[in-house]
XYZ file of C-alpha atoms in Angstrom:
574
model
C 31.308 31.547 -64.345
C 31.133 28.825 -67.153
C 33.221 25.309 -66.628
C 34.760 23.484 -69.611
C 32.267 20.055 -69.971
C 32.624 16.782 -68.390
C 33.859 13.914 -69.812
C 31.972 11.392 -71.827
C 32.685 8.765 -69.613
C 31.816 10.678 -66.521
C 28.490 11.714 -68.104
C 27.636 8.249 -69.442
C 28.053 6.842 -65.556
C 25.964 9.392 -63.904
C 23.325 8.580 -66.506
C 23.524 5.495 -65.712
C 23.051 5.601 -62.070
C 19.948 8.794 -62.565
C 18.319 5.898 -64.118
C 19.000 3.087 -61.506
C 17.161 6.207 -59.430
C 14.367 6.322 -61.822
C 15.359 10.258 -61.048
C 16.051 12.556 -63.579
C 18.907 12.801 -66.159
C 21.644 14.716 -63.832
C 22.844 18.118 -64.881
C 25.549 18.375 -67.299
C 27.888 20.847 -68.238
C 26.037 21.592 -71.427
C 27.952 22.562 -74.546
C 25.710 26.120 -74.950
C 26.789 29.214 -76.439
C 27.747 31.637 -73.896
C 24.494 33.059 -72.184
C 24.249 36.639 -74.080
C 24.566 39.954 -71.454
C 20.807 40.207 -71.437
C 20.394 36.085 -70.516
C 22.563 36.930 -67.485
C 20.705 39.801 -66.469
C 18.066 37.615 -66.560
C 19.172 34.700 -64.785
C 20.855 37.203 -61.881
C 17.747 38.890 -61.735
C 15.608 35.287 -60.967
C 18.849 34.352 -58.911
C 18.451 37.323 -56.387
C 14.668 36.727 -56.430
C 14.897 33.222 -55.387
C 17.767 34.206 -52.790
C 14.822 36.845 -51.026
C 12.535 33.819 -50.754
C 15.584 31.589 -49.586
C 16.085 33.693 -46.692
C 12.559 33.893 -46.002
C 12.639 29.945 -45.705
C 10.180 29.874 -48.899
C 11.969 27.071 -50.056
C 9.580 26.055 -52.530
C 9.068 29.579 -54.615
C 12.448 29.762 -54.308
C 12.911 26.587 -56.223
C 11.218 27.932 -59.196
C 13.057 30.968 -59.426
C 16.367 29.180 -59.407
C 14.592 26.968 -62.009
C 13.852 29.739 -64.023
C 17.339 30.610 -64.393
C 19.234 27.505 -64.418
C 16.960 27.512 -67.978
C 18.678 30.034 -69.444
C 22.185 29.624 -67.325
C 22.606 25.914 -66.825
C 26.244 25.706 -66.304
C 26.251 28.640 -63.622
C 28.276 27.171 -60.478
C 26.452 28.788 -57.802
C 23.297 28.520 -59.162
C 23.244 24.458 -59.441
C 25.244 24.726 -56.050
C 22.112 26.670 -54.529
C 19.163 24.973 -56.328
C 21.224 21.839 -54.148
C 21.060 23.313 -51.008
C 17.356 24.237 -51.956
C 16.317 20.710 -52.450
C 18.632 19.848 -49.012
C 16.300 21.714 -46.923
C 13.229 20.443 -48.542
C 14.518 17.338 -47.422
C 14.582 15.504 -50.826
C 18.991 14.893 -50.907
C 18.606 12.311 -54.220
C 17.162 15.486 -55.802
C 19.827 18.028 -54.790
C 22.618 14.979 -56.054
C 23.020 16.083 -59.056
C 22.748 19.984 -59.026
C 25.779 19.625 -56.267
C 28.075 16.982 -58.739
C 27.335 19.587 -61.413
C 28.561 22.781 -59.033
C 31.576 21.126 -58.284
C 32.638 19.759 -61.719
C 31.836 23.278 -62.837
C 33.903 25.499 -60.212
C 36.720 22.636 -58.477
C 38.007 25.367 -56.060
C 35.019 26.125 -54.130
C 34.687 24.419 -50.437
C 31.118 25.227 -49.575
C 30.430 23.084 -53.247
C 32.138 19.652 -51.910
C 30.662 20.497 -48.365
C 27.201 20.129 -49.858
C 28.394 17.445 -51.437
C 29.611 15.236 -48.865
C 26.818 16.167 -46.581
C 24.508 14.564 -49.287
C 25.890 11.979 -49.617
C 25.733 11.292 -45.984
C 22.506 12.199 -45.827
C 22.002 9.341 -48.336
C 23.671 6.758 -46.242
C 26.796 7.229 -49.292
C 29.636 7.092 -46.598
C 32.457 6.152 -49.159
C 31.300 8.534 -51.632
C 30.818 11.356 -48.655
C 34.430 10.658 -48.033
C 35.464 10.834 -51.564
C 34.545 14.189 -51.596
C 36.003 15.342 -48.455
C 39.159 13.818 -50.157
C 38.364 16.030 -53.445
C 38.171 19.138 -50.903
C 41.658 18.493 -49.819
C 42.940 18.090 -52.933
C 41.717 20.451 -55.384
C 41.452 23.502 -52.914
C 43.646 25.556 -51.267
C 43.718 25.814 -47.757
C 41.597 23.404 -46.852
C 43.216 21.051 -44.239
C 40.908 22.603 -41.478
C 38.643 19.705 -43.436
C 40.871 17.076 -42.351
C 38.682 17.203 -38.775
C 35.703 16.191 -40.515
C 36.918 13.852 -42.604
C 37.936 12.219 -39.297
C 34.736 12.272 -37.984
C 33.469 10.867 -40.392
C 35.055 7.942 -40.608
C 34.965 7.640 -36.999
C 31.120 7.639 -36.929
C 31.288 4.907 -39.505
C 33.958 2.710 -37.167
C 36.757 2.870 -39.938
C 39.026 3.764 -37.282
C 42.329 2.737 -39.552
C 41.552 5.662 -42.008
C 40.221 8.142 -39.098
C 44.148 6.836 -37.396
C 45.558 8.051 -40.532
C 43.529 11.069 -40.763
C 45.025 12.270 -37.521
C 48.591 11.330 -38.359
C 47.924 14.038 -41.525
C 45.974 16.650 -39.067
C 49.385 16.419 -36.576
C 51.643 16.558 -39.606
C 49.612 19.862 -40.024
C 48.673 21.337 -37.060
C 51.167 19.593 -34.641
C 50.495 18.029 -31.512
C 46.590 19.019 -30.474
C 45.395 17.313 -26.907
C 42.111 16.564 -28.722
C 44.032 14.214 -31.445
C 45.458 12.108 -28.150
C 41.751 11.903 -26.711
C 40.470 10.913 -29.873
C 43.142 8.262 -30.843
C 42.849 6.562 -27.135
C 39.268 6.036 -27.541
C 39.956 4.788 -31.317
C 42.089 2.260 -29.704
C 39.503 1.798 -26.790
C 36.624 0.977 -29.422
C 39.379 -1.378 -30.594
C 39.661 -2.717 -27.482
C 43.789 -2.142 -28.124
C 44.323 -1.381 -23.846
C 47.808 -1.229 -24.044
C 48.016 1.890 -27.184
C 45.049 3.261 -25.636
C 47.380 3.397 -22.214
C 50.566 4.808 -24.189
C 48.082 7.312 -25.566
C 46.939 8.462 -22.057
C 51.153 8.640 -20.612
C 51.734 10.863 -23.524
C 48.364 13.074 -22.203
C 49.837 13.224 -18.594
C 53.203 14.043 -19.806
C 51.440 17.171 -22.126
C 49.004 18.015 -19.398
C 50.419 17.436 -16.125
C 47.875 19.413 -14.252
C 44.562 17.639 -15.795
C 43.170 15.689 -13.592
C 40.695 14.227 -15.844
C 43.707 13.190 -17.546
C 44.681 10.991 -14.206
C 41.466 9.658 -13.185
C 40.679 7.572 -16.994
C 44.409 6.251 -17.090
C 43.425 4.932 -13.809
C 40.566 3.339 -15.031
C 42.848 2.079 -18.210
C 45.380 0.841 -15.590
C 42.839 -1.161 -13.367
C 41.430 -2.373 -16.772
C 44.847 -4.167 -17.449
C 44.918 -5.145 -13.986
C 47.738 -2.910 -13.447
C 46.477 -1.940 -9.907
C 49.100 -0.461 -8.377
C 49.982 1.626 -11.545
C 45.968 3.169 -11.164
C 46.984 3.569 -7.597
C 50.024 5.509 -8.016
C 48.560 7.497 -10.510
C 45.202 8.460 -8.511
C 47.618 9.671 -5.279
C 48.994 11.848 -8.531
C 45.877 13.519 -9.137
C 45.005 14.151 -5.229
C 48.198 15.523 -4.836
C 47.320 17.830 -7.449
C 43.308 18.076 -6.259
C 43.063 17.257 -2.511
C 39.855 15.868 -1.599
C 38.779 14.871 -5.404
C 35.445 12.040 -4.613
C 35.932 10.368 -7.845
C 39.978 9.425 -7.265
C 39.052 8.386 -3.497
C 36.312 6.312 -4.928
C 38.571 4.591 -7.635
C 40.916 4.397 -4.547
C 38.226 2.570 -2.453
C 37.351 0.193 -5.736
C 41.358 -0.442 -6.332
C 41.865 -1.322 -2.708
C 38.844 -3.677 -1.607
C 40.362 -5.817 -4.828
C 43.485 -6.147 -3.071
C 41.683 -7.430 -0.379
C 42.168 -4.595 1.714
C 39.154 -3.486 2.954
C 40.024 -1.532 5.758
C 41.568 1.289 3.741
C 38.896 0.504 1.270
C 36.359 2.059 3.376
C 38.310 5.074 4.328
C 38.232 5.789 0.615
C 34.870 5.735 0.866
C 34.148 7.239 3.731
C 36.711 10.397 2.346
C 34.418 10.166 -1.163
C 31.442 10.807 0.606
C 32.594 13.361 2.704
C 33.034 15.112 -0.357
C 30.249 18.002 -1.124
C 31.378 17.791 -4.707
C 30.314 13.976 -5.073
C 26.945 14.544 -6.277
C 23.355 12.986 -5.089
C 22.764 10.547 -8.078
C 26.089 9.019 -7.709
C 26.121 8.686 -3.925
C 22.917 7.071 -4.546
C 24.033 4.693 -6.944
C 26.837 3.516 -4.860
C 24.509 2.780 -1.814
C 22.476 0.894 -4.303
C 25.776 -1.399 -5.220
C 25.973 -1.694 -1.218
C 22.123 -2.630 -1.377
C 22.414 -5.210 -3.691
C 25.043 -6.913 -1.380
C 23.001 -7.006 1.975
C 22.110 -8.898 4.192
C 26.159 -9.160 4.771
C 27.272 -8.402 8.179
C 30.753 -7.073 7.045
C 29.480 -4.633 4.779
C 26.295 -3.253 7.114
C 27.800 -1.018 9.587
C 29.825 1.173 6.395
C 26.757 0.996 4.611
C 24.830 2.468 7.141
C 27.329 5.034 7.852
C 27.396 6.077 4.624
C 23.668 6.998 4.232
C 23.888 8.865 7.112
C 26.475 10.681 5.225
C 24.520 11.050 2.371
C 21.866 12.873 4.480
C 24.136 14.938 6.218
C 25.545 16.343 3.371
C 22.445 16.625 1.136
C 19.767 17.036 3.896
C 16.921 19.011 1.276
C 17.338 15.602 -1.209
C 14.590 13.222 -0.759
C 16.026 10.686 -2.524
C 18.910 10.897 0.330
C 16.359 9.556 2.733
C 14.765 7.397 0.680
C 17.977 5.226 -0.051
C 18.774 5.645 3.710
C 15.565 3.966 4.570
C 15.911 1.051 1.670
C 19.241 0.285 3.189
C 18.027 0.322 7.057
C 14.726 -1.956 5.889
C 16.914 -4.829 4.523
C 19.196 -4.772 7.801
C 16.547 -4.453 10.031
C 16.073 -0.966 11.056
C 12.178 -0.492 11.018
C 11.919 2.305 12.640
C 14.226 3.918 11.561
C 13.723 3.316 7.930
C 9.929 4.191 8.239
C 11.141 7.551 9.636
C 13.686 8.383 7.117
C 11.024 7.098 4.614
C 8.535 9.963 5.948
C 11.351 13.082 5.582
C 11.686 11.565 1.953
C 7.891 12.262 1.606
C 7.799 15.978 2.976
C 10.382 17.373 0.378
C 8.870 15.121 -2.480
C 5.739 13.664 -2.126
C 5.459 12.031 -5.714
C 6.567 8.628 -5.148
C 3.811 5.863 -4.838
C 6.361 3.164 -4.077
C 7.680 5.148 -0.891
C 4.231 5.532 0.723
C 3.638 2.087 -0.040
C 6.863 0.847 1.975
C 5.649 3.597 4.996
C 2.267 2.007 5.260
C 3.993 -1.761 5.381
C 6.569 -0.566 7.552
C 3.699 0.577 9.875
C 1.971 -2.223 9.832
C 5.034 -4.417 10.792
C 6.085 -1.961 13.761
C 2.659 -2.940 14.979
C 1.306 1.012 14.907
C -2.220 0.836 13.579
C -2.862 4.351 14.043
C 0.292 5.266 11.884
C -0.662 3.209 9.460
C -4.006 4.706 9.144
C -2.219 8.303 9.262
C -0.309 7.386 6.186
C -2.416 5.600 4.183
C -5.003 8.649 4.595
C -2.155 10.833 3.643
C -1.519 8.681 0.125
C -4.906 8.364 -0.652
C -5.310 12.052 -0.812
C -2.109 11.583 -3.487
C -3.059 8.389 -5.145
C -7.177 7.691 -4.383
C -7.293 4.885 -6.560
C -4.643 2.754 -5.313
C -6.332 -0.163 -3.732
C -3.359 -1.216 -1.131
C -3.930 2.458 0.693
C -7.519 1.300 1.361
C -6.370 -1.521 2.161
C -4.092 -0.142 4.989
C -6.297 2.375 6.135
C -8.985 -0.413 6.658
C -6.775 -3.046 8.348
C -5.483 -0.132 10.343
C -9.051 1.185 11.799
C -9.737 -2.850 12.009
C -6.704 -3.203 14.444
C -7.932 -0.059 15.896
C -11.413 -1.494 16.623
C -13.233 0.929 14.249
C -14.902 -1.277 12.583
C -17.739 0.816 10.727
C -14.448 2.678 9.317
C -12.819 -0.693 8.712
C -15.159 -1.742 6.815
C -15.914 0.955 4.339
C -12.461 1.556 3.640
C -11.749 -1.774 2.786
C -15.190 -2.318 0.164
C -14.232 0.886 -1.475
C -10.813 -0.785 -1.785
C -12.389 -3.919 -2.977
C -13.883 -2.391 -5.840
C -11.067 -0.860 -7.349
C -9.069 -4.357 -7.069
C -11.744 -5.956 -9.276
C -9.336 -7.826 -11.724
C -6.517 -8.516 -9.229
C -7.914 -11.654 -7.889
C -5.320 -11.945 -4.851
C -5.616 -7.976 -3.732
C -9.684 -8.901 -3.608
C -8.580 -12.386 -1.600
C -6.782 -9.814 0.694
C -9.569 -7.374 1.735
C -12.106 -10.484 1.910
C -9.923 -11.883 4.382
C -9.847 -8.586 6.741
C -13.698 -7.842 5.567
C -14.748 -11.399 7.442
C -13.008 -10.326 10.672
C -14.360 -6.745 10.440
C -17.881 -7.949 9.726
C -17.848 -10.179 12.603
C -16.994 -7.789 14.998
C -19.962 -5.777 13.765
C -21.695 -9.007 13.955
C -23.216 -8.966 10.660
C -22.511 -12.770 10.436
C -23.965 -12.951 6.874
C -21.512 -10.529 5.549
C -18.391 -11.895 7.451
C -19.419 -15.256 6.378
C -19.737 -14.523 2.378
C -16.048 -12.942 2.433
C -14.517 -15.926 3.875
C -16.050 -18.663 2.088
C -14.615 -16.175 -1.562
C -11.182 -16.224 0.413
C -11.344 -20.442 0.939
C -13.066 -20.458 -2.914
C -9.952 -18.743 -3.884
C -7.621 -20.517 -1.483
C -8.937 -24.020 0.197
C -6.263 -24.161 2.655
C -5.704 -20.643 4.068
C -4.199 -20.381 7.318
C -5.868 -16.800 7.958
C -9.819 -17.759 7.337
C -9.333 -21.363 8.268
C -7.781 -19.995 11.974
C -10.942 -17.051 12.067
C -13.561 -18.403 10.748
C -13.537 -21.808 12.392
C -13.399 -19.717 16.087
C -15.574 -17.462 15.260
C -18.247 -19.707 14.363
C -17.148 -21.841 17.270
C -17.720 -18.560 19.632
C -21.433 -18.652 18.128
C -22.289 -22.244 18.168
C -22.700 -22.166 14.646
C -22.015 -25.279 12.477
C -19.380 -26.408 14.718
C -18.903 -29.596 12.263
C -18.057 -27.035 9.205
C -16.491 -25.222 12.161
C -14.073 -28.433 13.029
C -13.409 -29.665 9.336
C -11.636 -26.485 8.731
C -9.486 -26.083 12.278
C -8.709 -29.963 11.681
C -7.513 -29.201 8.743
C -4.979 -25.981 10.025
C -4.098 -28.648 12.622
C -2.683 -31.117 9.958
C -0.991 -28.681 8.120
C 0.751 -26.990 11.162
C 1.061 -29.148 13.811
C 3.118 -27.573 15.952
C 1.228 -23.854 15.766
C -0.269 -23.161 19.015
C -2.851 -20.626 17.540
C -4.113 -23.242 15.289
C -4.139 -25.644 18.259
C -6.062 -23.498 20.392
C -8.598 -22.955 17.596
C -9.108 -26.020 17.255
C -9.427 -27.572 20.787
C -11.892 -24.620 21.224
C -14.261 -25.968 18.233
C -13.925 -29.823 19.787
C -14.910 -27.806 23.341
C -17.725 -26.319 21.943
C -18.538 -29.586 20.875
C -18.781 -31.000 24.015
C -15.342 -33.231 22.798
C -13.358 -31.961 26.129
C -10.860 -34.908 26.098
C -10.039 -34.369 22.814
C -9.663 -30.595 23.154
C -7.233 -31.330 26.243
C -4.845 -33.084 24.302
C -4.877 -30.381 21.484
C -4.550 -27.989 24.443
C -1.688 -29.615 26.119
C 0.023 -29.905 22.825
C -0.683 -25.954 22.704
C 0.882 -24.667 26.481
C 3.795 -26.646 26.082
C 4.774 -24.235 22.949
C 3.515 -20.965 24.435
C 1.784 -19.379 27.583
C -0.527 -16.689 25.391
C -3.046 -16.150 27.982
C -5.718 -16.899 26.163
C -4.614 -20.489 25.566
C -3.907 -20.818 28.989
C -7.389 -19.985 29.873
C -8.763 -22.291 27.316
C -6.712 -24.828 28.807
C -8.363 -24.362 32.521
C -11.836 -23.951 30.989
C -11.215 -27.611 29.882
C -10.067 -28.712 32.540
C -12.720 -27.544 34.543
C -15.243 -29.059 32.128
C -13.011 -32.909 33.508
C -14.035 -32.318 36.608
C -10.526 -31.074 37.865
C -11.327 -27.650 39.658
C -8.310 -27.279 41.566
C -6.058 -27.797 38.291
C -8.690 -25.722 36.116
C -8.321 -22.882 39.238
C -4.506 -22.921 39.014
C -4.285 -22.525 35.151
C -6.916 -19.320 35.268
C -4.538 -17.590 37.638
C -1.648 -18.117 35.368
C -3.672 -16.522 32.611
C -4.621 -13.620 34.934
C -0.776 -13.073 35.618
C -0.194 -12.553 31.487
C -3.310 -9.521 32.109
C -4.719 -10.912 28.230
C -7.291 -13.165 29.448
C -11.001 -12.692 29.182
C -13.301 -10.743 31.429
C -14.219 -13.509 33.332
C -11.068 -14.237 34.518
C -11.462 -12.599 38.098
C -15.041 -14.049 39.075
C -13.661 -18.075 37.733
C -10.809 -17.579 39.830
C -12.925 -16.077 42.930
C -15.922 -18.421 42.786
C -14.226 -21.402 41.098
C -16.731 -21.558 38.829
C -16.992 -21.509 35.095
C -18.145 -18.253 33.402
C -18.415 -17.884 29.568
């Protein structure tokens, strides 16, 4: 169907803006003859041509067929209209601009033309001009308020909530009252941070839909938002009368109440949430984390802790259920525990590097060597090139007296650390005590002097290495520069004072070593201290005293082999 032409002054602007484009000149309703019968045989016949390729998605030979007959039928409506939506799904909108302005000037009636035509202009970042033709839509054809919804969208995505406000006023006028016009206008007034409409919005909800109770539960939230508490109370006991048992209005409940201060009935909430199979995993989890975050708190430890158990009672095939269980017990103390919980985690999902890692600590601070080597051998299977597994499973067999074992799981360790300068420190420090006990003196040497390169002052090789080479006779002078220095820096550490009293012994210093000893018993009775303590005594020339300490040493069953045959012959045996 042929349009009557533009106007001048309509064609002389859309010139001037194809230019600004460098595009183009923009299709005009030309002023041709009307196309002859056999010029729109033509034309339909390249039309339905280019409509086969269309639908095969041939976008491009389709182009030139619609080309071909917008030559010989330029002012055809829904030809320019498709050779638009052509150039739309080629993804080149500037192009399609024009052929979809010319469309609608040509044939004002036709919806699917200003669609196009808005949707360019969106595509284009043109949000007025998208508008603009929405507007045209509504005003030039019949029928057409069922636009009126995207015209609201569309000026909601672009935050002009006044005209999207005004947009709904003329859907109601239309339609009448729709729920979804309420929802939409409270959150316009939420994004406006307008509480109190967005409120009056949400009453006129409850009073349309009195059994929604996703209606109840966000004017809560609006209430406790204007600090209306008691209001977002009343209205939550609303929605449990209607939903007994609902997790998310006994959780507001909880929230509402521990702000009043009353956290008694704030942890029945709770306590009735998580009962709840219909509260889900994720947020059961996140909660515990908010309970997490407070600890250590005494007031809020035994609820927390009855809550994970909750959590794994009601969700006992979720790892994560256990996991958050043990992060919670580790914080308040519960090693055991926590390790144990941390372990079912691992069975259903044994994925998560971080949770091993916390299993093989958590051994290692029970004091279970051969757990710890259990589960580090168990990681490394999943993660054989994280150092800190080695480094478990090498401390463990070290604890465990395995040294051979010890020793190559910590080098292996070692080299994949190279770069992490403190993780190397680390296995140095346990591959000097597990090289001693093999006696390769060389080797345990050369890792402790890298530690002390590293670290000149610490406690760990100062303590070892000092006694060890004071157990060998071996540069006691190197051996007594490094426990003096322990000494200074913890004075009141009877390890360190043991160490070294036992260098100045070795030494042949025994009066000196006496004092550091004496210093040493009067903070602990370790029985190998005590021991050291006779041993110099004995070395004074007081027996009897030396006699009397030994027995005390035998009573703690730690002291050294010798223990019986000193005490028996009164003699000194090293």
């Amino acid at each position: 169907m042929l349009a009557t032409g533009e106007s001048t002054a309509q064609s002389s602007k859309r010139k001037k803006k194809a230019k600004a484009n460098q595009e183009a000149p923009a299709p005009t309703v030309q002023q041709v003859p009307a196309p002859s019968e056999r010029d729109r045989q033509v034309s339909e016949a390249l039309f339905l041509d280019g409509m086969r390729y269309f639908m095969l998605e041939d976008y491009q030979q389709a182009l030139q067929l619609f080309q071909k007959a917008y030559t010989v039928t330029p002012n055809n409506a829904a030809l320019n209209y498709k050779i638009g939506e052509t150039y739309l799904h080629l993804k080149e909108p500037k192009s399609a601009m024009p052929f979809a302005q010319a469309a609608v000037n040509l044939e004002k009636k036709n919806a699917y033309y200003y669609l196009l035509l808005a949707q360019l202009h969106t595509e284009l970042q043109q949000y007025d001009a998208a508008a603009q033709a929405f507007n045209a839509l509504l005003a030039n054809v019949p029928n057409s308020n069922e636009y009126l919804f995207n015209l609201a969208d569309l000026y909601l995505s672009q935050s002009r909530y006044e005209d999207a406000l005004k947009t709904y006023d003329r859907i109601e006028k239309e339609f009448g009252d729709m729920e979804q016009l309420l929802v939409n206008r409270q959150q316009i007034y939420l994004r406006q941070k307008n509480v109190d409409k967005a409120i009056a919005e949400g009453e006129k909800l409850l009073k349309a839909y009195p059994s929604e109770i996703r209606y109840y539960l966000s004017q809560a939230e609006l209430y406790n938002a204007s600090r209306r508490a008691d209001d977002a109370i009343n209205t939550l006991n609303k929605a449990l009368r209607l939903e007994p048992g609902n997790p998310f209005a006994h959780l507001m409940l909880s929230d509402l109440h521990r702000q009043k201060g009353e956290l008694e009935e704030s942890e029945r909430q709770v306590k009735m949430a998580f009962a709840s199979s219909e509260l889900d995993i994720d947020t059961k989890v996140r909660i515990l984390v908010d309970f997490i975050r407070q600890l250590p708190n005494p007031q809020i430890e035994p609820v927390a802790l009855e809550l994970v158990d909750m959590t794994i009672e009601k969700h006992p095939e979720e790892a994560k259920a256990y996991a958050v269980a043990a992060d919670l017990q580790t914080i308040v103390g519960k090693k055991q525990a926590a390790r144990d919980n941390y372990l079912k985690a691992v069975k259903l999902d044994d994925s998560h590097f971080k949770i091993w890692q916390q299993i093989v600590l958590l051994d290692a601070e029970l004091e279970q060597p051969a757990a710890m080597v259990k589960h580090a051998e168990q990681a490394l299977e999943l993660f054989p090139n994280q150092a800190v597994f080695w480094f478990y499973s090498g401390t463990g067999h070290l604890i465990e007296k395995n040294f051979e074992k010890a020793v190559k799981a910590l080098e292996y360790g070692k080299r994949l650390s190279v770069g992490e300068p403190e993780l190397v420190m680390q296995f140095n420090m346990q591959l000097g005590d597990s090289y001693n006990s093999l006696k390769d003196y060389k080797k345990s040497d050369a890792a402790y002097e890298a530690v002390l390169a590293q670290d000149a002052n610490n406690e760990h090789v100062l303590n070892n290495y000092s006694y060890f080479l004071s157990l060998r006779g071996e540069s006691l002078d190197k051996a007594r520069q490094m426990s003096e220095r322990l000494v200074k820096q913890h004075p009141t550490n009877p390890t360190y004072l043991d160490t070294h009293a036992w260098v100045l012994y070795k030494m042949g210093n025994y009066t000196e070593a006496r004092k550091h000893l004496e210093q040493a018993v009067a903070i602990s009775d370790d029985a190998t201290i005590v021991e050291h303590y006779g041993d110099v005594l004995f070395k004074l020339g007081k027996q009897e005293e030396a006699v009397s300490q030994w027995q005390k040493a035998k009573l703690k069953g730690e002291a050294s082999a010798f223990i019986d045959r000193k005490i028996k012959e009164k003699k000194l045996y090293e």
